[in-house]
Short mmCIF file of C-alpha atoms in Angstrom, two decimals:
data_model
loop_
_atom_site.label_atom_id
_atom_site.label_comp_id
_atom_site.label_asym_id
_atom_site.label_seq_id
_atom_site.Cartn_x
_atom_site.Cartn_y
_atom_site.Cartn_z
CA MET A 381 13.28 -32.00 41.23
CA ARG A 382 11.57 -28.61 41.39
CA ARG A 383 10.55 -28.87 37.72
CA TYR A 384 9.09 -32.34 38.37
CA LEU A 385 6.99 -31.03 41.27
CA ALA A 386 5.85 -28.07 39.16
CA THR A 387 4.64 -30.53 36.53
CA MET A 388 2.71 -32.43 39.19
CA GLU A 389 0.73 -29.30 40.01
CA TYR A 390 -1.21 -29.68 36.76
CA LEU A 391 -2.61 -33.07 37.78
CA PRO A 392 -5.43 -31.78 40.05
CA ALA A 393 -6.89 -30.07 37.00
CA LEU A 394 -6.59 -33.36 35.12
CA VAL A 395 -8.72 -35.06 37.78
CA PHE A 396 -11.58 -32.61 37.22
CA PHE A 397 -11.16 -32.74 33.44
CA THR A 398 -11.36 -36.54 33.60
CA ILE A 399 -14.60 -36.41 35.56
CA ALA A 400 -16.04 -33.89 33.09
CA SER A 401 -14.92 -36.16 30.23
CA PHE A 402 -16.74 -39.06 31.88
CA PHE A 403 -19.99 -37.10 31.80
CA ALA A 404 -19.27 -36.14 28.17
CA SER A 405 -18.73 -39.82 27.33
CA ARG A 406 -22.17 -40.54 28.77
CA PHE A 407 -23.54 -38.08 26.21
CA LEU A 408 -21.64 -39.89 23.46
CA ILE A 409 -23.29 -43.14 24.47
CA ALA A 410 -26.70 -41.48 24.55
CA PHE A 411 -26.35 -40.00 21.06
CA PHE A 412 -24.18 -42.64 19.39
CA PRO A 413 -24.85 -46.00 21.10
CA GLY A 414 -23.62 -48.04 18.15
CA GLU A 415 -20.19 -46.41 17.88
CA PRO A 416 -17.31 -48.33 19.47
CA PHE A 417 -15.44 -45.08 20.26
CA SER A 418 -18.17 -43.88 22.61
CA TRP A 419 -18.07 -47.16 24.53
CA GLN A 420 -14.27 -47.19 24.65
CA ALA A 421 -14.21 -43.63 26.04
CA PHE A 422 -16.87 -44.50 28.61
CA LEU A 423 -15.13 -47.68 29.77
CA ALA A 424 -11.72 -46.00 29.93
CA LEU A 425 -13.03 -43.21 32.18
CA ALA A 426 -15.46 -45.32 34.21
CA PRO A 427 -13.06 -46.30 37.04
CA LEU A 428 -12.77 -42.67 38.11
CA GLY A 429 -16.17 -41.29 37.16
CA ARG A 430 -18.62 -44.06 37.98
CA GLU A 431 -19.11 -42.91 41.58
CA PHE A 432 -19.82 -39.39 40.37
CA GLY A 433 -22.30 -40.80 37.86
CA VAL A 434 -24.23 -42.28 40.77
CA LEU A 435 -23.89 -39.11 42.83
CA TYR A 436 -25.02 -36.83 39.98
CA PRO A 437 -27.58 -38.70 37.88
CA THR A 438 -28.04 -36.84 34.63
CA SER A 439 -31.60 -37.65 33.67
CA THR A 440 -31.81 -34.78 31.22
CA LEU A 441 -29.30 -33.35 28.80
CA ALA A 442 -29.34 -29.95 30.54
CA ASN A 443 -28.50 -31.44 33.95
CA GLY A 444 -25.68 -33.48 32.49
CA ALA A 445 -24.26 -30.47 30.66
CA LEU A 446 -24.35 -28.41 33.87
CA VAL A 447 -22.55 -31.11 35.83
CA ALA A 448 -19.91 -31.60 33.13
CA ASP A 449 -19.41 -27.84 32.80
CA GLY A 450 -19.08 -27.52 36.57
CA PHE A 451 -16.28 -30.06 36.73
CA PHE A 452 -14.65 -28.50 33.67
CA LEU A 453 -14.72 -25.04 35.27
CA ILE A 454 -13.21 -26.37 38.51
CA GLY A 455 -10.41 -27.92 36.44
CA ALA A 456 -9.88 -24.62 34.62
CA ALA A 457 -9.70 -22.86 37.99
CA CYS A 458 -7.01 -25.31 39.08
CA LEU A 459 -4.99 -24.49 35.96
CA LEU A 460 -5.38 -20.79 36.69
CA LEU A 461 -4.25 -21.28 40.27
CA VAL A 462 -1.05 -23.01 39.15
CA SER A 463 -0.02 -19.85 37.35
CA LEU A 464 -1.24 -17.48 40.09
CA ARG A 465 0.92 -18.44 43.02
CA GLN A 466 -0.24 -15.64 45.28
CA TRP A 467 -3.59 -17.40 45.91
CA ARG A 468 -2.01 -19.99 48.14
CA ARG A 469 -5.05 -20.86 50.25
CA THR A 470 -7.27 -21.29 47.21
CA ARG A 471 -4.69 -23.54 45.56
CA PHE A 472 -4.52 -25.52 48.78
CA VAL A 473 -8.30 -26.02 48.85
CA CYS A 474 -8.63 -26.84 45.13
CA PHE A 475 -5.73 -29.29 45.14
CA HIS A 476 -7.04 -31.08 48.20
CA SER A 477 -10.58 -31.17 46.82
CA SER A 478 -9.17 -32.92 43.75
CA LEU A 479 -7.52 -35.46 46.07
CA VAL A 480 -10.84 -36.04 47.84
CA ALA A 481 -12.57 -36.37 44.45
CA LEU A 482 -9.96 -38.89 43.34
CA ILE A 483 -10.33 -40.93 46.53
CA PHE A 484 -14.12 -40.83 46.15
CA GLY A 485 -13.86 -41.91 42.52
CA MET A 486 -11.60 -44.84 43.41
CA ASN A 487 -14.11 -46.09 45.98
CA ASP A 488 -16.09 -48.06 43.39
CA GLU A 489 -12.98 -49.96 42.34
CA LYS A 490 -12.61 -51.25 45.93
CA VAL A 491 -9.24 -49.60 46.42
CA TRP A 492 -9.97 -48.83 50.07
CA VAL A 493 -11.72 -52.10 51.02
CA ALA A 494 -9.76 -54.42 53.31
CA SER A 495 -12.19 -57.35 53.42
CA HIS A 496 -15.24 -58.42 51.45
CA ASN A 497 -18.22 -59.86 53.27
CA THR A 498 -20.54 -61.87 51.03
CA SER A 499 -23.21 -62.41 53.68
CA GLY A 500 -24.31 -58.76 53.62
CA GLY A 501 -22.47 -57.72 56.77
CA LEU A 502 -20.16 -54.83 57.29
CA ILE A 503 -17.25 -54.24 54.93
CA GLU A 504 -14.02 -53.21 56.60
CA TYR A 505 -12.12 -50.29 55.10
CA SER A 506 -8.38 -49.79 55.15
CA ILE A 507 -6.11 -46.77 55.05
CA ILE A 508 -3.60 -48.69 52.95
CA PRO A 509 -4.89 -48.79 49.36
CA ASN A 510 -5.15 -51.93 47.24
CA PHE A 511 -4.31 -50.88 43.68
CA SER A 512 -4.48 -54.38 42.19
CA GLN A 513 -7.77 -53.81 40.32
CA LEU A 514 -6.97 -50.29 39.13
CA ASP A 515 -5.46 -49.11 35.86
CA PRO A 516 -1.83 -47.91 36.27
CA ILE A 517 -2.66 -44.46 34.86
CA PHE A 518 -5.00 -43.82 37.80
CA ILE A 519 -2.33 -44.97 40.25
CA TRP A 520 0.10 -42.50 38.68
CA LEU A 521 -2.59 -39.80 38.87
CA PHE A 522 -3.22 -40.56 42.55
CA PHE A 523 0.42 -40.22 43.56
CA GLY A 524 0.84 -37.16 41.34
CA VAL A 525 -2.07 -35.40 43.05
CA ILE A 526 -0.54 -36.29 46.42
CA CYS A 527 2.71 -34.64 45.25
CA ALA A 528 0.72 -31.56 44.14
CA CYS A 529 -0.92 -31.38 47.56
CA LEU A 530 2.50 -31.62 49.20
CA THR A 531 3.78 -28.74 47.07
CA ALA A 532 0.75 -26.71 48.18
CA HIS A 533 1.62 -27.54 51.79
CA CYS A 534 5.26 -26.54 51.31
CA ASP A 535 4.34 -23.31 49.55
CA LEU A 536 1.85 -22.34 52.25
CA ILE A 537 4.25 -23.16 55.08
CA TRP A 538 7.07 -21.24 53.37
CA TRP A 539 4.79 -18.23 52.92
CA LEU A 540 3.66 -18.34 56.55
CA ARG A 541 7.26 -18.38 57.74
CA HIS A 542 8.49 -15.62 55.42
CA ARG A 543 5.52 -13.27 55.04
CA HIS A 544 6.76 -10.74 57.60
CA ARG A 545 10.20 -10.33 56.00
CA ASP A 546 8.78 -8.40 53.03
CA VAL A 547 6.96 -5.81 55.16
CA PRO A 548 9.09 -2.69 55.78
CA ASN A 549 9.68 -1.57 59.33
CA ARG A 550 7.36 1.34 60.18
CA ALA A 551 8.93 2.36 63.49
#
């Protein structure tokens, strides 16, 4: 079980790498619009990255490269934090920011919508997700990131309870 949870700790980095890959697939479409691979990559990553594409419009190549590099560097930081266990608070923040990014990315797929109103009124949101329109790989990623966040919680709580046992008595 411990090995399974340790494997789940790599998934927050995968969230940021997927968002960076979405921006890279937008570059593929810009440079190679006739290639089917560029469209397949874009459509495969669109359920998670479409909201970020609206949030960060990349009107120029330099802006898009900066945004993609930013998400790539955050993912690399998450991988570094998995190996460096002494930075517990930073792991906690990075893992939970990947969960927030994943929830934000799933918003466009109407995972959190409870009712649709066609007359232009308010849309009600639900805490219980509706995964019926989402690809199973993103469902697996969602629950894996939740497991990674839980391991960060357990590690931080364990450290808070046992941090004074390692300090020698200076009486």
